[in-house]
CSV table of C-alpha atoms in Angstrom, one decimal:
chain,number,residue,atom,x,y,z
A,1364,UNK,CA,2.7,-6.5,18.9
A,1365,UNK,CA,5.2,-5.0,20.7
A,1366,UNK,CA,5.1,-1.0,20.6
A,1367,UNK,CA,6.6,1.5,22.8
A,1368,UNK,CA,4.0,3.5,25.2
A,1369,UNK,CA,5.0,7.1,26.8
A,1370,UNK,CA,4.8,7.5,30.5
A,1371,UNK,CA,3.8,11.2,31.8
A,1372,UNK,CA,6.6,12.2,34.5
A,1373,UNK,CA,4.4,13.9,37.4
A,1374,UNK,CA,6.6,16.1,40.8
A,1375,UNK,CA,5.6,16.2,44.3
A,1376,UNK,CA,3.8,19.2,43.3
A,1377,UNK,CA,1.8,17.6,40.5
A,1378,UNK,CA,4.0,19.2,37.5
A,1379,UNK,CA,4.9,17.7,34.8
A,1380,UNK,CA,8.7,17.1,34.8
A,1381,UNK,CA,9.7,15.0,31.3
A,1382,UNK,CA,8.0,12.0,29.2
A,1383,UNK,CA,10.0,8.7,28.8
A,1384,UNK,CA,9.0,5.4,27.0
A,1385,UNK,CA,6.9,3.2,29.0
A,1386,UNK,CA,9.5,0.0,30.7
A,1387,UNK,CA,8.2,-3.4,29.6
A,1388,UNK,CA,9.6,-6.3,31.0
A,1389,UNK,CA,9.1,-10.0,31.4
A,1390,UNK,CA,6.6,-9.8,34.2
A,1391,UNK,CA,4.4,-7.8,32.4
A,1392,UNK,CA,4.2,-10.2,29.4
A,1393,UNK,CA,4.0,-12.8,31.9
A,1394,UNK,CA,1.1,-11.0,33.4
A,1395,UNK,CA,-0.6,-10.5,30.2
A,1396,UNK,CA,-0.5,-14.3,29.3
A,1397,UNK,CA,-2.0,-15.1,32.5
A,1398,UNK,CA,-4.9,-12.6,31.5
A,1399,UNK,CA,-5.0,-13.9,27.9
A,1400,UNK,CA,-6.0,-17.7,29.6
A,1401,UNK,CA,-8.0,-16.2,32.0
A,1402,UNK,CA,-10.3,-14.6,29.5
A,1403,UNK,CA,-10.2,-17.5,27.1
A,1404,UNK,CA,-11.5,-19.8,30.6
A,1405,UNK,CA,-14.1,-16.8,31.0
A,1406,UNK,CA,-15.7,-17.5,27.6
A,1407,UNK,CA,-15.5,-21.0,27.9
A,1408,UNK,CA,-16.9,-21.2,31.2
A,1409,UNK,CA,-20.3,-19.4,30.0
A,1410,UNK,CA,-20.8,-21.4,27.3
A,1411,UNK,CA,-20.2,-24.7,29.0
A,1412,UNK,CA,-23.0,-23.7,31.7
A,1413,UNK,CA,-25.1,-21.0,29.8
A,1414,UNK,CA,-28.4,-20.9,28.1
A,1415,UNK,CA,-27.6,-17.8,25.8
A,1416,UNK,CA,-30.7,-15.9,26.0
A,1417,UNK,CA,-30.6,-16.1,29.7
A,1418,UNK,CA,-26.8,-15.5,30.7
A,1419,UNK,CA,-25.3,-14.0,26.8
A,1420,UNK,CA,-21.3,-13.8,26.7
A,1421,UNK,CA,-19.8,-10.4,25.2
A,1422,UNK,CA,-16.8,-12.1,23.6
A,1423,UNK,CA,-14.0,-9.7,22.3
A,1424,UNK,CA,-13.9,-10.3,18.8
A,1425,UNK,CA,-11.2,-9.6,15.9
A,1426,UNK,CA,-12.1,-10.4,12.4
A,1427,UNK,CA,-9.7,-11.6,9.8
A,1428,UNK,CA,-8.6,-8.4,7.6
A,1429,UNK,CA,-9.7,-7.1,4.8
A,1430,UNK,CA,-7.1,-8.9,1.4
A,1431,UNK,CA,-6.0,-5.9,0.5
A,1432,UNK,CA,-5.2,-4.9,3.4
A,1433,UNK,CA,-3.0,-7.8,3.9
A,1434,UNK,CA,-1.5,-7.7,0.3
A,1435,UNK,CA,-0.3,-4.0,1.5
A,1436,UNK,CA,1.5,-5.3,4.5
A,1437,UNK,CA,3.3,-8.0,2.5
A,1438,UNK,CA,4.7,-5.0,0.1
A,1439,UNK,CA,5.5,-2.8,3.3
A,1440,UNK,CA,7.3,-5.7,4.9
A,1441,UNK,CA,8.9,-6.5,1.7
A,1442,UNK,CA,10.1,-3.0,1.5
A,1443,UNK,CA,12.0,-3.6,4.5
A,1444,UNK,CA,14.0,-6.4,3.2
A,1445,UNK,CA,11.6,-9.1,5.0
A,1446,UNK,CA,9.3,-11.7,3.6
A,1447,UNK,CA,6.0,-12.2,3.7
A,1448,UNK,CA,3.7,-15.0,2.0
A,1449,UNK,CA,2.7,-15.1,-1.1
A,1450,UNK,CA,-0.6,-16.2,-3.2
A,1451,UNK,CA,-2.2,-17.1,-0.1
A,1452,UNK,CA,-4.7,-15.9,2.8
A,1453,UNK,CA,-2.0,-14.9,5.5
A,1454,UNK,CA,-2.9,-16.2,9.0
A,1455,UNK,CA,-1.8,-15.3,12.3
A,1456,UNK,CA,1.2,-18.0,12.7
A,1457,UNK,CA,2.8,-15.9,9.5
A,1458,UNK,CA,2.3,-12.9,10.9
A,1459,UNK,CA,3.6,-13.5,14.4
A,1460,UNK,CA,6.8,-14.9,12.1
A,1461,UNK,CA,7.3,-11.9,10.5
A,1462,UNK,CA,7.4,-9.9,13.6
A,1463,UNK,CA,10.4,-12.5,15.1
A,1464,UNK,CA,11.9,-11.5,12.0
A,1465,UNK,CA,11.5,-7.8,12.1
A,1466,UNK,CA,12.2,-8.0,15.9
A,1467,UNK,CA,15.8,-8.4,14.9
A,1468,UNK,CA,15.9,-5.2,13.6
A,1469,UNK,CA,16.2,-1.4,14.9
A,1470,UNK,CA,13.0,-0.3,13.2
A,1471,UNK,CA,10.8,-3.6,14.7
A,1472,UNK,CA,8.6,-1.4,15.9
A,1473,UNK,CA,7.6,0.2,12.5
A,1474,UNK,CA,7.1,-3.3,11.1
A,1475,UNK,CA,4.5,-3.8,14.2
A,1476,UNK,CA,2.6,-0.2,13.6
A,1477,UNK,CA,2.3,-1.6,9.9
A,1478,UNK,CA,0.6,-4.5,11.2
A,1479,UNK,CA,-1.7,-3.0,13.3
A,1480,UNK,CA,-2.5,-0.5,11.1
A,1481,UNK,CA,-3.7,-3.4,8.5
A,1482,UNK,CA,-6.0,-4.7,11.4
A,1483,UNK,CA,-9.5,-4.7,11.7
A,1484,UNK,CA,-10.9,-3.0,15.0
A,1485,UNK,CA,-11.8,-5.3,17.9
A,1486,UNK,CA,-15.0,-5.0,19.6
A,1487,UNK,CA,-17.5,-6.1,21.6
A,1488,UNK,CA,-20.3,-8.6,20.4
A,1489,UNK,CA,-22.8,-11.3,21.9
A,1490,UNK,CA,-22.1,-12.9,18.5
A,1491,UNK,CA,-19.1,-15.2,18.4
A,1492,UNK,CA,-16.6,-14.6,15.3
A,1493,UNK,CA,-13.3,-15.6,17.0
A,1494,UNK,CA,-10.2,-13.8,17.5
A,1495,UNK,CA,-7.4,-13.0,14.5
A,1496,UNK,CA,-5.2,-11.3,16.1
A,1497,UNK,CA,-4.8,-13.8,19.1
A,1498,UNK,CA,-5.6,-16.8,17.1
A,1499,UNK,CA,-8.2,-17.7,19.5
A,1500,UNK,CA,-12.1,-19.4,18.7
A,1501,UNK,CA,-13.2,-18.3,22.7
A,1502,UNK,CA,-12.0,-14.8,24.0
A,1503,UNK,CA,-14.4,-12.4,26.3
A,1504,UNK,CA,-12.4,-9.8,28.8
A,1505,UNK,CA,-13.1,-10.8,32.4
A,1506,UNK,CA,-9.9,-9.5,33.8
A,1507,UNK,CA,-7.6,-6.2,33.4
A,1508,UNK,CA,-5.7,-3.7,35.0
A,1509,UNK,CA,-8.6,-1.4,34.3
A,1510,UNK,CA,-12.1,-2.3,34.8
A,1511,UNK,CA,-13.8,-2.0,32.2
A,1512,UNK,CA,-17.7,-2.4,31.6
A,1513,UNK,CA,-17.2,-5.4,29.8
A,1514,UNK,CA,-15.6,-7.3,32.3
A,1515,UNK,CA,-18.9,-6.4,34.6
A,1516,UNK,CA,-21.1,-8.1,32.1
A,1517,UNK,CA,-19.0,-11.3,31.8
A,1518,UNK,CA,-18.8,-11.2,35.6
A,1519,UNK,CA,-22.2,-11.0,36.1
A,1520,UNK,CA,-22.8,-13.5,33.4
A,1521,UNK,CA,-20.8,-16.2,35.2
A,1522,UNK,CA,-22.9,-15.6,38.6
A,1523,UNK,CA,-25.9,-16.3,36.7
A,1524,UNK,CA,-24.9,-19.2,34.8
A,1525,UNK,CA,-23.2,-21.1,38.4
A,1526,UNK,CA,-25.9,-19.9,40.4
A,1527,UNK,CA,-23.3,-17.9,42.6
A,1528,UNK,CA,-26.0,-15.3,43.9
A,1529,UNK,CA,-27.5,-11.8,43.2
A,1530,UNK,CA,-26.2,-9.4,40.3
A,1531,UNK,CA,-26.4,-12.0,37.2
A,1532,UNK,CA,-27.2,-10.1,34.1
A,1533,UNK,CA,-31.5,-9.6,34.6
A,1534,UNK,CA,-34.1,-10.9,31.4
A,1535,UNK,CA,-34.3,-7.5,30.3
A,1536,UNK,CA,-30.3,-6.8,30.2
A,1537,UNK,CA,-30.1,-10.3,28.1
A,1538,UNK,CA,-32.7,-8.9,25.7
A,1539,UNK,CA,-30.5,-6.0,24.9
A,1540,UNK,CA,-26.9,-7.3,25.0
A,1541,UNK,CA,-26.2,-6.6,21.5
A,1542,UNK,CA,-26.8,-2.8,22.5
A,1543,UNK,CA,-24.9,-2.0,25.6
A,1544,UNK,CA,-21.9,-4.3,23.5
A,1545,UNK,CA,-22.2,-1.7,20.6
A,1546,UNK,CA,-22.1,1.1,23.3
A,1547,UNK,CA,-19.2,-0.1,24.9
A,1548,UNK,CA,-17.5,-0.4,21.3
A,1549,UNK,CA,-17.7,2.8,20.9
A,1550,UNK,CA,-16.8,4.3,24.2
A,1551,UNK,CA,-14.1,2.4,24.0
A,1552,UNK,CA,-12.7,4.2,20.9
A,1553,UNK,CA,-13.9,7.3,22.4
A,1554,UNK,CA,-11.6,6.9,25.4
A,1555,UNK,CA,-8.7,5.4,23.4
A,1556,UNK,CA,-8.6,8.9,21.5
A,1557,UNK,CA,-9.0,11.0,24.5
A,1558,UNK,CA,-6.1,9.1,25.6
A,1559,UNK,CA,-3.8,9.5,22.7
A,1560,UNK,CA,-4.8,13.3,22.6
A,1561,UNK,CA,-4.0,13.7,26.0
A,1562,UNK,CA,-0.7,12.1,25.9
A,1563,UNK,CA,0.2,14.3,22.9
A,1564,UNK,CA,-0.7,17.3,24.6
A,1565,UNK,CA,0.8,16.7,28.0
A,1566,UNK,CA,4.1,16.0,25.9
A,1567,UNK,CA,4.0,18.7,23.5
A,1568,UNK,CA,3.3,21.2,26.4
A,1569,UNK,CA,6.4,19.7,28.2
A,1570,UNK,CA,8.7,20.2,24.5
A,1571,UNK,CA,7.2,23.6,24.3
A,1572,UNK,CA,9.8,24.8,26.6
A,1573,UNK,CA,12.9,23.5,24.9
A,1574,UNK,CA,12.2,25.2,21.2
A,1575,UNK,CA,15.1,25.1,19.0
A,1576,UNK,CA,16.5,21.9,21.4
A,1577,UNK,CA,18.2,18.8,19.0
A,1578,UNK,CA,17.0,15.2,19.2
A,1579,UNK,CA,17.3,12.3,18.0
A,1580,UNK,CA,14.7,10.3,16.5
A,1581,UNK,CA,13.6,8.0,13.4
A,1582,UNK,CA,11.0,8.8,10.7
A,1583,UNK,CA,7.9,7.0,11.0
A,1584,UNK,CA,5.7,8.2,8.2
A,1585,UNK,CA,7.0,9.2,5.0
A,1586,UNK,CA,3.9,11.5,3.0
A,1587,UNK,CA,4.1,13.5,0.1
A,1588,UNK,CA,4.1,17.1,2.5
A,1589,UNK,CA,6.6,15.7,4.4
A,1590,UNK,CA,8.2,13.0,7.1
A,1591,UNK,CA,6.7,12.2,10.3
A,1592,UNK,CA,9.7,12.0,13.4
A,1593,UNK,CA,9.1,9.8,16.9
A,1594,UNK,CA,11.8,11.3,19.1
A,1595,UNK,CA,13.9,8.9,21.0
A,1596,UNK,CA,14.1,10.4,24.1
A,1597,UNK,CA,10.2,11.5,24.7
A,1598,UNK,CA,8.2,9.3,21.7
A,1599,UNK,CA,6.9,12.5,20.5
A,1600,UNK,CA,5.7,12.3,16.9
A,1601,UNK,CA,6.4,15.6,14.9
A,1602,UNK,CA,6.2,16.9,11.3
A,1603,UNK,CA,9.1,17.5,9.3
A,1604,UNK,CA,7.3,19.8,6.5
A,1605,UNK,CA,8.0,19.3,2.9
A,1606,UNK,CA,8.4,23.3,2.7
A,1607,UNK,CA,11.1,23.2,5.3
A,1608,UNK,CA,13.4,20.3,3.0
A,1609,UNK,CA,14.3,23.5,0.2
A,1610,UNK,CA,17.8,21.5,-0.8
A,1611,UNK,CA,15.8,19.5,-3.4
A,1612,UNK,CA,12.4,18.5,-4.9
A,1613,UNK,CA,11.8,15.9,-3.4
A,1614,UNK,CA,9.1,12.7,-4.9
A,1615,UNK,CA,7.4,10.4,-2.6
A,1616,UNK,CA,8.1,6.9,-3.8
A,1617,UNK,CA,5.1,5.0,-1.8
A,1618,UNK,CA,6.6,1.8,-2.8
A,1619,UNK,CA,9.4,2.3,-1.1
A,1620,UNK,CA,8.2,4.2,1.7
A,1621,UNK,CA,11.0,7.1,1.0
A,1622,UNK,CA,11.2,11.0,-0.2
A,1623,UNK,CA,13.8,11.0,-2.6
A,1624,UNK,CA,15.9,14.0,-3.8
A,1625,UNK,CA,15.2,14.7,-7.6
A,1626,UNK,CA,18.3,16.7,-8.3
A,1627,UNK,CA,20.5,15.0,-5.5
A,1628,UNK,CA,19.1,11.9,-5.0
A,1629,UNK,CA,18.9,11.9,-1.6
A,1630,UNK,CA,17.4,9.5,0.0
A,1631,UNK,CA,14.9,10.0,3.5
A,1632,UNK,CA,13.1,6.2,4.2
A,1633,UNK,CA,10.7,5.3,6.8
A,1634,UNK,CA,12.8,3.8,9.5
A,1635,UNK,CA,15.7,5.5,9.2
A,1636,UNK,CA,17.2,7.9,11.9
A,1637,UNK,CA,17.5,11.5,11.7
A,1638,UNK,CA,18.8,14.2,14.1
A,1639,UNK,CA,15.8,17.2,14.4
A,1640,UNK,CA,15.6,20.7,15.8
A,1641,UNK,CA,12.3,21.6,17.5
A,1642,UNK,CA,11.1,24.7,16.2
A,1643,UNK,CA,7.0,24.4,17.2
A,1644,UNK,CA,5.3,22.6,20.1
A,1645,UNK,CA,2.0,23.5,20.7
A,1646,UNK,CA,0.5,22.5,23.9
A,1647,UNK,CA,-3.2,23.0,23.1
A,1648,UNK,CA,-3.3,20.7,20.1
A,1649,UNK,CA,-0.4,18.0,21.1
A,1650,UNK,CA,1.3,19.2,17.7
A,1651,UNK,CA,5.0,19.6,16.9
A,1652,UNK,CA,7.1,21.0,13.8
A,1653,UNK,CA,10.6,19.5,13.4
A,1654,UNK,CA,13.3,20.3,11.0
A,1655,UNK,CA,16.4,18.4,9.6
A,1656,UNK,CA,19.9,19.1,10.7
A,1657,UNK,CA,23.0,17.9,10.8
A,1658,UNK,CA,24.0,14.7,9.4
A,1659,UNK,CA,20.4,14.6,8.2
A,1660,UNK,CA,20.5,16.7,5.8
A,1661,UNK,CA,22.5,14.3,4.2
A,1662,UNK,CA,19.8,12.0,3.6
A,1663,UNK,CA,18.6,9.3,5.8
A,1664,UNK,CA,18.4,5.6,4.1
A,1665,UNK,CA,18.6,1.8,5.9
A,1666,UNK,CA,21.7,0.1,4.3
A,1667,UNK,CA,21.4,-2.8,2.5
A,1668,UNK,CA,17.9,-1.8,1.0
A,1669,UNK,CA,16.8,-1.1,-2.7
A,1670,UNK,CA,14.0,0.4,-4.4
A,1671,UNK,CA,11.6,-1.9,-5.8
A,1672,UNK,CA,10.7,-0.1,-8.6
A,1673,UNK,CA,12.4,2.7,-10.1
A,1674,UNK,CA,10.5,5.8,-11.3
A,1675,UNK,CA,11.7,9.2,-13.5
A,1676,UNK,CA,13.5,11.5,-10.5
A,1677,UNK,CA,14.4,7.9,-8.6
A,1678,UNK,CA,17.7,7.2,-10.4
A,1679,UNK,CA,16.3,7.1,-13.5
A,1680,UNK,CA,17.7,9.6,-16.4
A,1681,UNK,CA,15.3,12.6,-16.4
A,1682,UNK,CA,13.5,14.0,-19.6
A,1683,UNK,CA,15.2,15.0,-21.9
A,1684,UNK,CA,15.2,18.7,-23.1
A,1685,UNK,CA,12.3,20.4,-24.7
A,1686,UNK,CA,10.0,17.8,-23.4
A,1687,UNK,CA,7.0,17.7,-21.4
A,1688,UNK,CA,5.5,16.0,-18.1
A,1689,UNK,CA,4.1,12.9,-20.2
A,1690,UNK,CA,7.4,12.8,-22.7
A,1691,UNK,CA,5.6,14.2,-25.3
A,1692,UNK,CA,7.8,17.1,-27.8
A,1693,UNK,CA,6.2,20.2,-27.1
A,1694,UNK,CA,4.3,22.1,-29.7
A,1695,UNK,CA,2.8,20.9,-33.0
A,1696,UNK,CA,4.6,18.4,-34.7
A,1697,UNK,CA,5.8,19.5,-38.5
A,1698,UNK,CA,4.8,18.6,-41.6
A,1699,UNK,CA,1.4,17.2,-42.9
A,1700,UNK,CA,-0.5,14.9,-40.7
A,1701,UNK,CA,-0.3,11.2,-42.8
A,1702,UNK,CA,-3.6,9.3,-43.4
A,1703,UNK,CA,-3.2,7.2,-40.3
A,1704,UNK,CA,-3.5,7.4,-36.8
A,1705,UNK,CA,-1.6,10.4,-35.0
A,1706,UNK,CA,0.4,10.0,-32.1
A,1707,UNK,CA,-0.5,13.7,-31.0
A,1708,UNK,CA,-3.8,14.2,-31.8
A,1709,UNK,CA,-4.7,10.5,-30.5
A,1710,UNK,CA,-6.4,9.6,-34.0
A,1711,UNK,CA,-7.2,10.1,-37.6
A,1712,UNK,CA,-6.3,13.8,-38.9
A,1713,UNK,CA,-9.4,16.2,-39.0
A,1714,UNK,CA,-11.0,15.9,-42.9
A,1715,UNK,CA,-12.2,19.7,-44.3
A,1716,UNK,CA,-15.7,19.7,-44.5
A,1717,UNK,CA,-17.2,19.2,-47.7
A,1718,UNK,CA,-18.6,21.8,-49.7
């Protein structure tokens, strides 16, 4: 998966001057490959030599999604004119095809936050499950730009198991490796969040002073109370509120991943760029508020793309006059009720008591 991180631009004087996506290169996909086998050789290396009560592996594990999950990232790849197997448990091979698909396209990067988003978390276990996401039966972190805990334990595990001196994991640590790899788990998530907030925060402070500035960006949520916008320039996600989009009433079609005018049948779909004006950036909670301008307001759609399914407001004719949210005349129908089932009252006409 490859998605766009934001880099913090820090002065001479420790101010913060601007936010920019993150450069990846070659090198540092070359780098990670190199860490990918050395952590698979890690794993490998304790098991070959290790008696597991007395030097346990924390492997990195990924289970296989949940189906459904699965079945909703087929639609949402579908949606995007890509596809996806069908009537089968997808593996990681179809996956990573789909993504040299989608990595053809502009909006690639939704396509790979769809993906992860489907995911199961990854975490840290004495208990060997595998790896989904890298396809991989032996995986434990040993290496990383970042130390991390984890690596310390597998460290220490390997000087046990080859005898290559003091600080192997002690009896005591063995008997409670499942614990410290739950606590790791969830630090890990902890620090992931403060991480994200921070970021947010750091760049919403930054956009705070250039309210009522016009970027450029692409929609990547579509809700019912509105669109979510990553800005070009800075990656900042902000909030295009439904309140703020007056021009129409808009519907959210989830199948199709779009807002879609009811009057006007414009068309605003997840991938699609849109020009914004800033008009809130709040530095305390990482937030911003966006509004559409410009060509925007014309809609925002990805060519070449239909509507799975069409729904009443979607291109469809609307009701017809004098009739109500379920199509149903309004008001009691005239005339006697007949001796059979009525389509108003959902049965048999009400007999009079008898005397």
């Amino acid at each position: 998966l490859d998605l766009p991180e934001r880099q913090i631009i820090i002065d001479e004087n420790n101010d913060m001057v601007g936010v920019k996506p993150r450069k990846r290169l070659d090198s540092h996909k070359l780098i990670e490959e190199f860490m990918i086998l050395a952590n698979v050789a890690a794993a490998r290396g304790i098991e070959a030599k290790r008696d597991p009560k007395t030097y346990p592996c924390v492997y990195r594990i990924h289970d296989r999604p949940k189906s459904d999950k699965l079945d909703s990232v087929r639609e949402f790849v579908e949606s995007f004119g890509l596809s996806g197997p069908k009537g089968q448990v997808m593996q990681p091979s179809q996956i990573n095809g789909i993504l040299r698909q989608a990595a053809k396209l502009d909006y690639s990067h939704l396509i790979s936050t769809g993906i992860l988003r489907s995911q199961s978390q990854a975490v840290y276990s004495a208990n060997n499950i595998g790896h989904f996401g890298l396809a991989l039966e032996k995986y434990a972190h040993f290496t990383s730009p970042i130390r991390r805990y984890a690596d310390l334990l597998v460290h220490r595990a390997l000087i046990g198991a080859y005898g290559l001196g003091g600080g192997g994991i002690s009896e005591e640590e063995a008997s409670r490796i499942d614990e410290f790899a739950a606590h790791i788990s969830t630090t890990e998530r902890a620090s992931m969040e403060a991480e994200r907030s921070a970021t947010d925060r750091f760049t919403a402070s930054y956009l705070s002073e250039h309210i009522g500035a016009v970027f450029e960006g692409k929609i990547n949520g579509v809700t019912r109370f509105g669109l979510f916008v990553t800005l070009t320039e800075s990656g900042a996600d902000g909030l295009v509120p439904m309140k703020s989009m007056a021009d129409d009433f808009y519907i959210h079609d989830e199948d199709s991943h779009a807002l879609v005018g009811k009057r006007k049948g414009k068309i605003y779909r997840l991938g699609a760029a849109v020009t914004v004006k800033l008009k809130e950036a709040d530095g305390l909670t990482g937030s911003c508020v966006l509004e559409l301008t410009g060509e925007s307001l014309k809609g925002a759609d990805i060519p070449g793309l239909v509507f799975k399914k069409k729904r009443v407001g979607m291109g469809e004719k609307p009701f017809s006059k004098g009739r109500g949210d379920k199509g149903k005349p309004k008001g009691k129908p005239k005339g006697k009720p007949r001796g059979k089932k009525n389509s108003y009252t959902g049965g048999k006409p009400k007999k009079k008591p008898k005397a």
